[in-house]
Amino acid sequence: MSRFRVLRPGPLSLLQDGGRHGWQHLGVSPAGPLDPHAAAWANRLLGNRRGAALLEIALGGLQLECLDDGWLALCGADVPIRLDGVPRPNWSRFAVRAGQRLELGFARSGQRVYLAVPGGFRGEPVLGSLACQAREGLGGLHGDGSPLREGDLLAGGLGDFPGAASVPWPFVPDYRASRPLRVVPAVGQEEVLQGFVARSWRLSPQSDRMGARLSGEALRLPPCEWSQGMVRGAIQVPPDGQPIILQADRQTVGGYPVLGYLHPLDCGRLAQCPAHAELRFVATDLETVQQEWRAFLRFFAC
């Protein structure tokens, strides 16, 4: 077993895994990592399954004391990483020794970094998952949806690796690059989507794990006549015309009209954008999204 004591939790550090599935009919959202790409790579570097429990660290600022020899991997936002004051590379795995201190600085680009250990972090599942969901008070290290606190003790497994390793550079995203996010139009909303992608939007600082709020020239959609099930990436348009892109901690049912659906991998790119970032979107088709998502799942052996 490898253990870590939390010396400084940072602004928001959450235990997440593959998500809490099979409970949406009771209003429980799946939760899980906001950036599935970075989280999956952190687990892959250690030979874990894609949904193994890991830490999602918002903005950085985490400090851990290593109580045992072990291994860990970090992928995601560009944060300074130091082990006993010595820099370590991001998007890589490396060994740690008992008594060493791991310190993460604050993000220079991107918003969330993922820290994994062999076998995943251990805890008591709630409704079959460790995923931390603060709004519903579920999961996390203490089972009540609370983030990490100073003094918390984290435990994971042990691994046997030939040495350090890094993610190949073509798979490491540049979070400073501005690329359009891809959207599949909802049925009957193709014309409205043309107006949505024709303008730029700003990411509101009121965004959170439940949804990314956009600000810009208001859209006008006819109201829905009934509520409908919600999925991650659904783009709702409330009466004020400012779209909301639902994320991992979304509600499971909603009555606002839905403009379209963000590509699952672009949900992760969106989660790495800072507040006030300028966002642009482009229309894509369902078949392309399905092919790319299947390729992602196959690559990470899901």
PDB file of C-alpha atoms in Angstrom:
ATOM      1  CA  MET A   1       0.000   0.000   0.000  1.00  0.00           C
ATOM      2  CA  SER A   2       1.137   3.561  -0.724  1.00  0.00           C
ATOM      3  CA  ARG A   3      -0.175   6.318   1.526  1.00  0.00           C
ATOM      4  CA  PHE A   4      -0.183  10.105   1.276  1.00  0.00           C
ATOM      5  CA  ARG A   5      -1.068  12.721   3.883  1.00  0.00           C
ATOM      6  CA  VAL A   6      -2.707  15.923   2.657  1.00  0.00           C
ATOM      7  CA  LEU A   7      -0.673  18.892   3.888  1.00  0.00           C
ATOM      8  CA  ARG A   8      -2.470  21.441   1.721  1.00  0.00           C
ATOM      9  CA  PRO A   9      -5.594  20.522  -0.275  1.00  0.00           C
ATOM     10  CA  GLY A  10      -5.588  23.404  -2.778  1.00  0.00           C
ATOM     11  CA  PRO A  11      -8.739  25.308  -3.799  1.00  0.00           C
ATOM     12  CA  LEU A  12     -10.724  22.194  -4.791  1.00  0.00           C
ATOM     13  CA  SER A  13      -9.331  18.647  -4.886  1.00  0.00           C
ATOM     14  CA  LEU A  14     -11.875  15.873  -5.442  1.00  0.00           C
ATOM     15  CA  LEU A  15     -11.727  12.095  -5.540  1.00  0.00           C
ATOM     16  CA  GLN A  16     -13.230  10.926  -8.840  1.00  0.00           C
ATOM     17  CA  ASP A  17     -13.592   7.628 -10.657  1.00  0.00           C
ATOM     18  CA  GLY A  18     -15.460   6.432 -13.741  1.00  0.00           C
ATOM     19  CA  GLY A  19     -18.721   7.805 -12.364  1.00  0.00           C
ATOM     20  CA  ARG A  20     -21.869   6.759 -10.533  1.00  0.00           C
ATOM     21  CA  HIS A  21     -23.881   4.995 -13.215  1.00  0.00           C
ATOM     22  CA  GLY A  22     -27.326   3.419 -13.064  1.00  0.00           C
ATOM     23  CA  TRP A  23     -28.961   5.989 -10.774  1.00  0.00           C
ATOM     24  CA  GLN A  24     -30.058   8.776 -13.112  1.00  0.00           C
ATOM     25  CA  HIS A  25     -33.679   7.558 -12.976  1.00  0.00           C
ATOM     26  CA  LEU A  26     -33.558   8.624  -9.313  1.00  0.00           C
ATOM     27  CA  GLY A  27     -32.039  12.015 -10.107  1.00  0.00           C
ATOM     28  CA  VAL A  28     -28.416  11.116  -9.232  1.00  0.00           C
ATOM     29  CA  SER A  29     -25.884  12.431 -11.745  1.00  0.00           C
ATOM     30  CA  PRO A  30     -22.855  10.283 -12.678  1.00  0.00           C
ATOM     31  CA  ALA A  31     -20.144  12.845 -11.693  1.00  0.00           C
ATOM     32  CA  GLY A  32     -16.618  11.639 -12.652  1.00  0.00           C
ATOM     33  CA  PRO A  33     -13.651  13.587 -14.076  1.00  0.00           C
ATOM     34  CA  LEU A  34     -14.381  16.753 -16.049  1.00  0.00           C
ATOM     35  CA  ASP A  35     -11.506  16.026 -18.452  1.00  0.00           C
ATOM     36  CA  PRO A  36     -11.762  12.348 -19.464  1.00  0.00           C
ATOM     37  CA  HIS A  37      -8.684  12.606 -21.732  1.00  0.00           C
ATOM     38  CA  ALA A  38      -6.231  13.768 -19.050  1.00  0.00           C
ATOM     39  CA  ALA A  39      -7.740  11.449 -16.422  1.00  0.00           C
ATOM     40  CA  ALA A  40      -7.525   8.411 -18.705  1.00  0.00           C
ATOM     41  CA  TRP A  41      -3.864   9.084 -19.508  1.00  0.00           C
ATOM     42  CA  ALA A  42      -2.952   9.453 -15.825  1.00  0.00           C
ATOM     43  CA  ASN A  43      -4.437   6.018 -15.172  1.00  0.00           C
ATOM     44  CA  ARG A  44      -2.931   4.458 -18.300  1.00  0.00           C
ATOM     45  CA  LEU A  45       0.588   5.474 -17.288  1.00  0.00           C
ATOM     46  CA  LEU A  46       0.178   3.254 -14.213  1.00  0.00           C
ATOM     47  CA  GLY A  47      -1.606   0.368 -15.914  1.00  0.00           C
ATOM     48  CA  ASN A  48      -4.946   1.208 -14.277  1.00  0.00           C
ATOM     49  CA  ARG A  49      -8.344   0.812 -15.864  1.00  0.00           C
ATOM     50  CA  ARG A  50      -9.727   4.078 -17.236  1.00  0.00           C
ATOM     51  CA  GLY A  51     -12.241   4.511 -14.391  1.00  0.00           C
ATOM     52  CA  ALA A  52      -9.840   3.896 -11.485  1.00  0.00           C
ATOM     53  CA  ALA A  53     -10.194   6.453  -8.677  1.00  0.00           C
ATOM     54  CA  LEU A  54      -7.857   9.442  -8.909  1.00  0.00           C
ATOM     55  CA  LEU A  55      -7.655  13.039  -7.750  1.00  0.00           C
ATOM     56  CA  GLU A  56      -9.053  15.925  -9.784  1.00  0.00           C
ATOM     57  CA  ILE A  57      -7.152  19.008  -8.626  1.00  0.00           C
ATOM     58  CA  ALA A  58      -8.606  22.364  -9.680  1.00  0.00           C
ATOM     59  CA  LEU A  59      -5.987  25.070 -10.375  1.00  0.00           C
ATOM     60  CA  GLY A  60      -3.214  23.293  -8.385  1.00  0.00           C
ATOM     61  CA  GLY A  61      -1.990  24.265  -4.933  1.00  0.00           C
ATOM     62  CA  LEU A  62      -1.941  20.687  -3.587  1.00  0.00           C
ATOM     63  CA  GLN A  63       0.789  19.479  -1.221  1.00  0.00           C
ATOM     64  CA  LEU A  64       1.152  15.847  -0.135  1.00  0.00           C
ATOM     65  CA  GLU A  65       3.540  14.006   2.176  1.00  0.00           C
ATOM     66  CA  CYS A  66       4.501  10.543   0.926  1.00  0.00           C
ATOM     67  CA  LEU A  67       4.320   8.055   3.785  1.00  0.00           C
ATOM     68  CA  ASP A  68       5.541   5.064   1.739  1.00  0.00           C
ATOM     69  CA  ASP A  69       7.612   4.335  -1.342  1.00  0.00           C
ATOM     70  CA  GLY A  70       5.443   4.225  -4.447  1.00  0.00           C
ATOM     71  CA  TRP A  71       4.562   5.619  -7.841  1.00  0.00           C
ATOM     72  CA  LEU A  72       2.226   8.281  -9.101  1.00  0.00           C
ATOM     73  CA  ALA A  73       1.243   9.915 -12.394  1.00  0.00           C
ATOM     74  CA  LEU A  74       0.128  13.459 -13.203  1.00  0.00           C
ATOM     75  CA  CYS A  75      -1.649  14.658 -16.357  1.00  0.00           C
ATOM     76  CA  GLY A  76      -3.632  17.776 -17.196  1.00  0.00           C
ATOM     77  CA  ALA A  77      -3.212  21.486 -16.565  1.00  0.00           C
ATOM     78  CA  ASP A  78       0.277  22.964 -16.808  1.00  0.00           C
ATOM     79  CA  VAL A  79       1.206  23.250 -13.137  1.00  0.00           C
ATOM     80  CA  PRO A  80       4.698  23.394 -11.602  1.00  0.00           C
ATOM     81  CA  ILE A  81       5.413  19.983 -10.032  1.00  0.00           C
ATOM     82  CA  ARG A  82       8.120  19.614  -7.373  1.00  0.00           C
ATOM     83  CA  LEU A  83       9.175  16.591  -5.336  1.00  0.00           C
ATOM     84  CA  ASP A  84      11.260  17.755  -2.364  1.00  0.00           C
ATOM     85  CA  GLY A  85      11.849  20.947  -4.326  1.00  0.00           C
ATOM     86  CA  VAL A  86      13.099  19.133  -7.455  1.00  0.00           C
ATOM     87  CA  PRO A  87      11.013  19.739 -10.612  1.00  0.00           C
ATOM     88  CA  ARG A  88       9.165  16.767 -12.115  1.00  0.00           C
ATOM     89  CA  PRO A  89       7.527  16.647 -15.555  1.00  0.00           C
ATOM     90  CA  ASN A  90       3.788  16.750 -16.154  1.00  0.00           C
ATOM     91  CA  TRP A  91       2.045  14.075 -18.247  1.00  0.00           C
ATOM     92  CA  SER A  92       4.342  11.466 -16.732  1.00  0.00           C
ATOM     93  CA  ARG A  93       4.783   8.860 -14.001  1.00  0.00           C
ATOM     94  CA  PHE A  94       7.610   8.833 -11.501  1.00  0.00           C
ATOM     95  CA  ALA A  95       8.644   7.145  -8.266  1.00  0.00           C
ATOM     96  CA  VAL A  96       8.257   8.713  -4.823  1.00  0.00           C
ATOM     97  CA  ARG A  97       9.943   7.778  -1.561  1.00  0.00           C
ATOM     98  CA  ALA A  98       8.685   7.754   2.003  1.00  0.00           C
ATOM     99  CA  GLY A  99       9.173  11.143   3.626  1.00  0.00           C
ATOM    100  CA  GLN A 100       9.200  13.122   0.373  1.00  0.00           C
ATOM    101  CA  ARG A 101       6.830  16.016  -0.247  1.00  0.00           C
ATOM    102  CA  LEU A 102       4.992  16.553  -3.495  1.00  0.00           C
ATOM    103  CA  GLU A 103       3.972  20.143  -4.192  1.00  0.00           C
ATOM    104  CA  LEU A 104       1.885  21.452  -7.081  1.00  0.00           C
ATOM    105  CA  GLY A 105       2.022  25.125  -7.972  1.00  0.00           C
ATOM    106  CA  PHE A 106      -0.834  26.972  -9.637  1.00  0.00           C
ATOM    107  CA  ALA A 107      -1.899  26.426 -13.233  1.00  0.00           C
ATOM    108  CA  ARG A 108      -0.196  28.405 -15.999  1.00  0.00           C
ATOM    109  CA  SER A 109      -2.596  26.984 -18.590  1.00  0.00           C
ATOM    110  CA  GLY A 110      -5.525  24.631 -18.180  1.00  0.00           C
ATOM    111  CA  GLN A 111      -7.651  24.390 -15.059  1.00  0.00           C
ATOM    112  CA  ARG A 112      -7.505  20.799 -13.782  1.00  0.00           C
ATOM    113  CA  VAL A 113      -4.726  18.277 -13.237  1.00  0.00           C
ATOM    114  CA  TYR A 114      -5.224  14.594 -12.410  1.00  0.00           C
ATOM    115  CA  LEU A 115      -3.102  12.600  -9.953  1.00  0.00           C
ATOM    116  CA  ALA A 116      -3.258   8.799 -10.095  1.00  0.00           C
ATOM    117  CA  VAL A 117      -1.626   5.978  -8.107  1.00  0.00           C
ATOM    118  CA  PRO A 118      -1.309   2.260  -9.014  1.00  0.00           C
ATOM    119  CA  GLY A 119      -4.639   0.510  -8.623  1.00  0.00           C
ATOM    120  CA  GLY A 120      -6.442   3.768  -7.892  1.00  0.00           C
ATOM    121  CA  PHE A 121      -7.148   5.471  -4.580  1.00  0.00           C
ATOM    122  CA  ARG A 122      -9.099   3.459  -2.029  1.00  0.00           C
ATOM    123  CA  GLY A 123     -12.300   4.419  -0.283  1.00  0.00           C
ATOM    124  CA  GLU A 124     -15.818   3.313   0.592  1.00  0.00           C
ATOM    125  CA  PRO A 125     -18.090   3.484  -2.492  1.00  0.00           C
ATOM    126  CA  VAL A 126     -21.428   5.273  -2.278  1.00  0.00           C
ATOM    127  CA  LEU A 127     -23.993   3.862  -4.722  1.00  0.00           C
ATOM    128  CA  GLY A 128     -21.163   1.908  -6.331  1.00  0.00           C
ATOM    129  CA  SER A 129     -18.750   4.785  -6.870  1.00  0.00           C
ATOM    130  CA  LEU A 130     -16.177   6.987  -5.120  1.00  0.00           C
ATOM    131  CA  ALA A 131     -16.972   9.925  -7.424  1.00  0.00           C
ATOM    132  CA  CYS A 132     -17.295  13.112  -5.390  1.00  0.00           C
ATOM    133  CA  GLN A 133     -20.524  15.036  -5.997  1.00  0.00           C
ATOM    134  CA  ALA A 134     -20.797  17.992  -3.613  1.00  0.00           C
ATOM    135  CA  ARG A 135     -24.302  19.112  -4.680  1.00  0.00           C
ATOM    136  CA  GLU A 136     -25.825  15.745  -3.799  1.00  0.00           C
ATOM    137  CA  GLY A 137     -23.461  15.047  -0.882  1.00  0.00           C
ATOM    138  CA  LEU A 138     -22.184  11.772  -2.326  1.00  0.00           C
ATOM    139  CA  GLY A 139     -18.801  10.098  -2.633  1.00  0.00           C
ATOM    140  CA  GLY A 140     -15.315  11.416  -2.053  1.00  0.00           C
ATOM    141  CA  LEU A 141     -12.900  10.316   0.628  1.00  0.00           C
ATOM    142  CA  HIS A 142     -15.440  10.807   3.440  1.00  0.00           C
ATOM    143  CA  GLY A 143     -18.528   9.628   1.527  1.00  0.00           C
ATOM    144  CA  ASP A 144     -20.357  12.946   1.926  1.00  0.00           C
ATOM    145  CA  GLY A 145     -19.264  14.772  -1.228  1.00  0.00           C
ATOM    146  CA  SER A 146     -16.735  16.962   0.566  1.00  0.00           C
ATOM    147  CA  PRO A 147     -13.386  17.898  -1.051  1.00  0.00           C
ATOM    148  CA  LEU A 148     -10.019  16.935   0.409  1.00  0.00           C
ATOM    149  CA  ARG A 149      -9.097  18.577   3.693  1.00  0.00           C
ATOM    150  CA  GLU A 150      -5.808  19.190   5.440  1.00  0.00           C
ATOM    151  CA  GLY A 151      -4.780  16.067   7.340  1.00  0.00           C
ATOM    152  CA  ASP A 152      -6.702  13.610   5.142  1.00  0.00           C
ATOM    153  CA  LEU A 153      -4.975  10.280   4.509  1.00  0.00           C
ATOM    154  CA  LEU A 154      -5.064   8.850   0.991  1.00  0.00           C
ATOM    155  CA  ALA A 155      -4.237   5.220   0.240  1.00  0.00           C
ATOM    156  CA  GLY A 156      -3.506   3.459  -3.029  1.00  0.00           C
ATOM    157  CA  GLY A 157      -1.854   0.308  -4.322  1.00  0.00           C
ATOM    158  CA  LEU A 158       1.731  -0.532  -5.180  1.00  0.00           C
ATOM    159  CA  GLY A 159       3.158  -0.889  -8.671  1.00  0.00           C
ATOM    160  CA  ASP A 160       6.272  -2.372 -10.248  1.00  0.00           C
ATOM    161  CA  PHE A 161       7.506  -0.305 -13.169  1.00  0.00           C
ATOM    162  CA  PRO A 162      10.836  -0.334 -15.053  1.00  0.00           C
ATOM    163  CA  GLY A 163      11.182   3.414 -14.669  1.00  0.00           C
ATOM    164  CA  ALA A 164       9.623   6.783 -15.354  1.00  0.00           C
ATOM    165  CA  ALA A 165       7.481   7.246 -18.464  1.00  0.00           C
ATOM    166  CA  SER A 166       5.680  10.073 -20.221  1.00  0.00           C
ATOM    167  CA  VAL A 167       2.711  10.474 -22.537  1.00  0.00           C
ATOM    168  CA  PRO A 168       3.838  10.736 -26.208  1.00  0.00           C
ATOM    169  CA  TRP A 169       3.844  14.398 -27.226  1.00  0.00           C
ATOM    170  CA  PRO A 170       1.138  14.120 -29.964  1.00  0.00           C
ATOM    171  CA  PHE A 171      -1.372  13.218 -27.222  1.00  0.00           C
ATOM    172  CA  VAL A 172      -0.476  16.121 -24.927  1.00  0.00           C
ATOM    173  CA  PRO A 173      -2.909  19.007 -25.585  1.00  0.00           C
ATOM    174  CA  ASP A 174      -1.911  22.654 -25.626  1.00  0.00           C
ATOM    175  CA  TYR A 175      -4.547  24.274 -23.431  1.00  0.00           C
ATOM    176  CA  ARG A 176      -3.494  27.723 -24.666  1.00  0.00           C
ATOM    177  CA  ALA A 177      -4.481  26.875 -28.232  1.00  0.00           C
ATOM    178  CA  SER A 178      -7.869  28.134 -29.351  1.00  0.00           C
ATOM    179  CA  ARG A 179      -9.749  25.558 -31.444  1.00  0.00           C
ATOM    180  CA  PRO A 180     -13.501  25.435 -32.095  1.00  0.00           C
ATOM    181  CA  LEU A 181     -15.494  23.027 -29.962  1.00  0.00           C
ATOM    182  CA  ARG A 182     -17.605  20.569 -31.923  1.00  0.00           C
ATOM    183  CA  VAL A 183     -21.391  20.405 -31.557  1.00  0.00           C
ATOM    184  CA  VAL A 184     -23.966  17.933 -32.888  1.00  0.00           C
ATOM    185  CA  PRO A 185     -27.279  19.744 -33.524  1.00  0.00           C
ATOM    186  CA  ALA A 186     -30.390  18.594 -31.691  1.00  0.00           C
ATOM    187  CA  VAL A 187     -33.254  17.418 -33.868  1.00  0.00           C
ATOM    188  CA  GLY A 188     -35.038  20.415 -35.362  1.00  0.00           C
ATOM    189  CA  GLN A 189     -32.436  22.937 -34.140  1.00  0.00           C
ATOM    190  CA  GLU A 190     -30.138  22.967 -37.176  1.00  0.00           C
ATOM    191  CA  GLU A 191     -31.061  26.526 -38.159  1.00  0.00           C
ATOM    192  CA  VAL A 192     -30.629  27.917 -34.647  1.00  0.00           C
ATOM    193  CA  LEU A 193     -27.282  26.124 -34.363  1.00  0.00           C
ATOM    194  CA  GLN A 194     -26.046  28.059 -37.394  1.00  0.00           C
ATOM    195  CA  GLY A 195     -26.548  31.274 -35.440  1.00  0.00           C
ATOM    196  CA  PHE A 196     -24.848  29.748 -32.373  1.00  0.00           C
ATOM    197  CA  VAL A 197     -21.666  28.769 -34.241  1.00  0.00           C
ATOM    198  CA  ALA A 198     -21.565  32.033 -36.226  1.00  0.00           C
ATOM    199  CA  ARG A 199     -20.692  34.111 -33.138  1.00  0.00           C
ATOM    200  CA  SER A 200     -18.135  33.916 -30.356  1.00  0.00           C
ATOM    201  CA  TRP A 201     -18.968  33.374 -26.684  1.00  0.00           C
ATOM    202  CA  ARG A 202     -17.323  34.013 -23.326  1.00  0.00           C
ATOM    203  CA  LEU A 203     -17.026  31.430 -20.566  1.00  0.00           C
ATOM    204  CA  SER A 204     -18.745  32.850 -17.504  1.00  0.00           C
ATOM    205  CA  PRO A 205     -16.938  32.755 -14.125  1.00  0.00           C
ATOM    206  CA  GLN A 206     -20.216  31.332 -12.745  1.00  0.00           C
ATOM    207  CA  SER A 207     -19.398  28.007 -14.433  1.00  0.00           C
ATOM    208  CA  ASP A 208     -18.818  24.935 -12.264  1.00  0.00           C
ATOM    209  CA  ARG A 209     -18.811  21.136 -12.415  1.00  0.00           C
ATOM    210  CA  MET A 210     -22.545  21.190 -13.078  1.00  0.00           C
ATOM    211  CA  GLY A 211     -22.438  23.363 -16.171  1.00  0.00           C
ATOM    212  CA  ALA A 212     -20.392  25.804 -18.243  1.00  0.00           C
ATOM    213  CA  ARG A 213     -22.298  29.053 -18.644  1.00  0.00           C
ATOM    214  CA  LEU A 214     -21.747  31.124 -21.773  1.00  0.00           C
ATOM    215  CA  SER A 215     -22.272  34.839 -22.246  1.00  0.00           C
ATOM    216  CA  GLY A 216     -22.862  36.624 -25.521  1.00  0.00           C
ATOM    217  CA  GLU A 217     -25.606  37.750 -27.866  1.00  0.00           C
ATOM    218  CA  ALA A 218     -28.797  36.079 -26.635  1.00  0.00           C
ATOM    219  CA  LEU A 219     -30.322  33.174 -28.544  1.00  0.00           C
ATOM    220  CA  ARG A 220     -34.050  32.749 -28.926  1.00  0.00           C
ATOM    221  CA  LEU A 221     -35.557  29.264 -28.922  1.00  0.00           C
ATOM    222  CA  PRO A 222     -39.217  28.288 -28.518  1.00  0.00           C
ATOM    223  CA  PRO A 223     -39.893  26.892 -25.028  1.00  0.00           C
ATOM    224  CA  CYS A 224     -40.109  23.142 -24.469  1.00  0.00           C
ATOM    225  CA  GLU A 225     -43.515  21.677 -23.798  1.00  0.00           C
ATOM    226  CA  TRP A 226     -42.122  18.947 -21.546  1.00  0.00           C
ATOM    227  CA  SER A 227     -39.030  18.050 -19.527  1.00  0.00           C
ATOM    228  CA  GLN A 228     -36.550  15.610 -20.984  1.00  0.00           C
ATOM    229  CA  GLY A 229     -33.583  13.537 -19.846  1.00  0.00           C
ATOM    230  CA  MET A 230     -30.242  15.337 -19.849  1.00  0.00           C
ATOM    231  CA  VAL A 231     -26.821  14.008 -20.853  1.00  0.00           C
ATOM    232  CA  ARG A 232     -23.381  15.505 -20.426  1.00  0.00           C
ATOM    233  CA  GLY A 233     -22.632  18.000 -23.179  1.00  0.00           C
ATOM    234  CA  ALA A 234     -26.268  19.003 -23.726  1.00  0.00           C
ATOM    235  CA  ILE A 235     -26.473  22.725 -24.547  1.00  0.00           C
ATOM    236  CA  GLN A 236     -29.525  24.172 -22.817  1.00  0.00           C
ATOM    237  CA  VAL A 237     -30.873  27.618 -23.637  1.00  0.00           C
ATOM    238  CA  PRO A 238     -32.738  29.209 -20.671  1.00  0.00           C
ATOM    239  CA  PRO A 239     -35.119  32.188 -21.093  1.00  0.00           C
ATOM    240  CA  ASP A 240     -32.272  34.745 -20.922  1.00  0.00           C
ATOM    241  CA  GLY A 241     -30.778  33.249 -24.112  1.00  0.00           C
ATOM    242  CA  GLN A 242     -27.366  32.540 -22.544  1.00  0.00           C
ATOM    243  CA  PRO A 243     -26.502  28.859 -23.197  1.00  0.00           C
ATOM    244  CA  ILE A 244     -25.425  26.400 -20.496  1.00  0.00           C
ATOM    245  CA  ILE A 245     -23.322  23.362 -21.459  1.00  0.00           C
ATOM    246  CA  LEU A 246     -24.018  20.601 -18.961  1.00  0.00           C
ATOM    247  CA  GLN A 247     -21.017  18.903 -17.370  1.00  0.00           C
ATOM    248  CA  ALA A 248     -20.307  15.918 -15.105  1.00  0.00           C
ATOM    249  CA  ASP A 249     -22.445  17.019 -12.122  1.00  0.00           C
ATOM    250  CA  ARG A 250     -25.428  17.986 -14.274  1.00  0.00           C
ATOM    251  CA  GLN A 251     -29.064  17.532 -13.366  1.00  0.00           C
ATOM    252  CA  THR A 252     -30.621  14.434 -14.918  1.00  0.00           C
ATOM    253  CA  VAL A 253     -33.838  16.074 -16.210  1.00  0.00           C
ATOM    254  CA  GLY A 254     -34.394  19.560 -17.621  1.00  0.00           C
ATOM    255  CA  GLY A 255     -37.116  21.665 -19.178  1.00  0.00           C
ATOM    256  CA  TYR A 256     -35.057  24.230 -21.108  1.00  0.00           C
ATOM    257  CA  PRO A 257     -34.832  23.687 -24.885  1.00  0.00           C
ATOM    258  CA  VAL A 258     -31.666  21.904 -26.047  1.00  0.00           C
ATOM    259  CA  LEU A 259     -29.709  23.405 -28.931  1.00  0.00           C
ATOM    260  CA  GLY A 260     -27.270  20.541 -29.456  1.00  0.00           C
ATOM    261  CA  TYR A 261     -24.678  18.310 -27.826  1.00  0.00           C
ATOM    262  CA  LEU A 262     -20.974  18.969 -27.322  1.00  0.00           C
ATOM    263  CA  HIS A 263     -18.519  16.285 -28.462  1.00  0.00           C
ATOM    264  CA  PRO A 264     -17.641  14.145 -25.371  1.00  0.00           C
ATOM    265  CA  LEU A 265     -13.909  14.787 -25.776  1.00  0.00           C
ATOM    266  CA  ASP A 266     -14.509  18.511 -26.211  1.00  0.00           C
ATOM    267  CA  CYS A 267     -16.289  18.523 -22.832  1.00  0.00           C
ATOM    268  CA  GLY A 268     -12.821  17.910 -21.410  1.00  0.00           C
ATOM    269  CA  ARG A 269     -11.277  20.709 -23.453  1.00  0.00           C
ATOM    270  CA  LEU A 270     -14.018  23.038 -22.235  1.00  0.00           C
ATOM    271  CA  ALA A 271     -13.277  22.066 -18.609  1.00  0.00           C
ATOM    272  CA  GLN A 272      -9.671  23.225 -19.096  1.00  0.00           C
ATOM    273  CA  CYS A 273     -10.690  26.717 -20.270  1.00  0.00           C
ATOM    274  CA  PRO A 274     -10.328  29.611 -17.793  1.00  0.00           C
ATOM    275  CA  ALA A 275     -13.112  32.028 -16.907  1.00  0.00           C
ATOM    276  CA  HIS A 276     -13.680  34.754 -19.520  1.00  0.00           C
ATOM    277  CA  ALA A 277     -12.044  32.633 -22.257  1.00  0.00           C
ATOM    278  CA  GLU A 278     -13.363  33.306 -25.754  1.00  0.00           C
ATOM    279  CA  LEU A 279     -15.027  30.210 -27.181  1.00  0.00           C
ATOM    280  CA  ARG A 280     -16.030  29.339 -30.703  1.00  0.00           C
ATOM    281  CA  PHE A 281     -18.032  26.342 -31.889  1.00  0.00           C
ATOM    282  CA  VAL A 282     -18.429  24.372 -35.100  1.00  0.00           C
ATOM    283  CA  ALA A 283     -21.144  21.954 -36.194  1.00  0.00           C
ATOM    284  CA  THR A 284     -20.302  18.284 -36.677  1.00  0.00           C
ATOM    285  CA  ASP A 285     -22.287  15.109 -37.315  1.00  0.00           C
ATOM    286  CA  LEU A 286     -23.279  12.287 -34.997  1.00  0.00           C
ATOM    287  CA  GLU A 287     -21.488   9.559 -36.964  1.00  0.00           C
ATOM    288  CA  THR A 288     -18.127  11.333 -36.699  1.00  0.00           C
ATOM    289  CA  VAL A 289     -18.557  11.828 -32.950  1.00  0.00           C
ATOM    290  CA  GLN A 290     -19.489   8.185 -32.430  1.00  0.00           C
ATOM    291  CA  GLN A 291     -16.445   6.979 -34.379  1.00  0.00           C
ATOM    292  CA  GLU A 292     -14.051   9.191 -32.421  1.00  0.00           C
ATOM    293  CA  TRP A 293     -15.564   8.289 -29.053  1.00  0.00           C
ATOM    294  CA  ARG A 294     -15.394   4.558 -29.845  1.00  0.00           C
ATOM    295  CA  ALA A 295     -11.734   4.973 -30.855  1.00  0.00           C
ATOM    296  CA  PHE A 296     -11.048   6.704 -27.520  1.00  0.00           C
ATOM    297  CA  LEU A 297     -12.692   3.881 -25.554  1.00  0.00           C
ATOM    298  CA  ARG A 298     -10.844   1.208 -27.527  1.00  0.00           C
ATOM    299  CA  PHE A 299      -7.488   2.945 -26.998  1.00  0.00           C
ATOM    300  CA  PHE A 300      -8.014   2.981 -23.242  1.00  0.00           C
ATOM    301  CA  ALA A 301      -9.301  -0.621 -23.271  1.00  0.00           C
ATOM    302  CA  CYS A 302     -12.785   0.120 -21.954  1.00  0.00           C
TER     303      CYS A 302
END
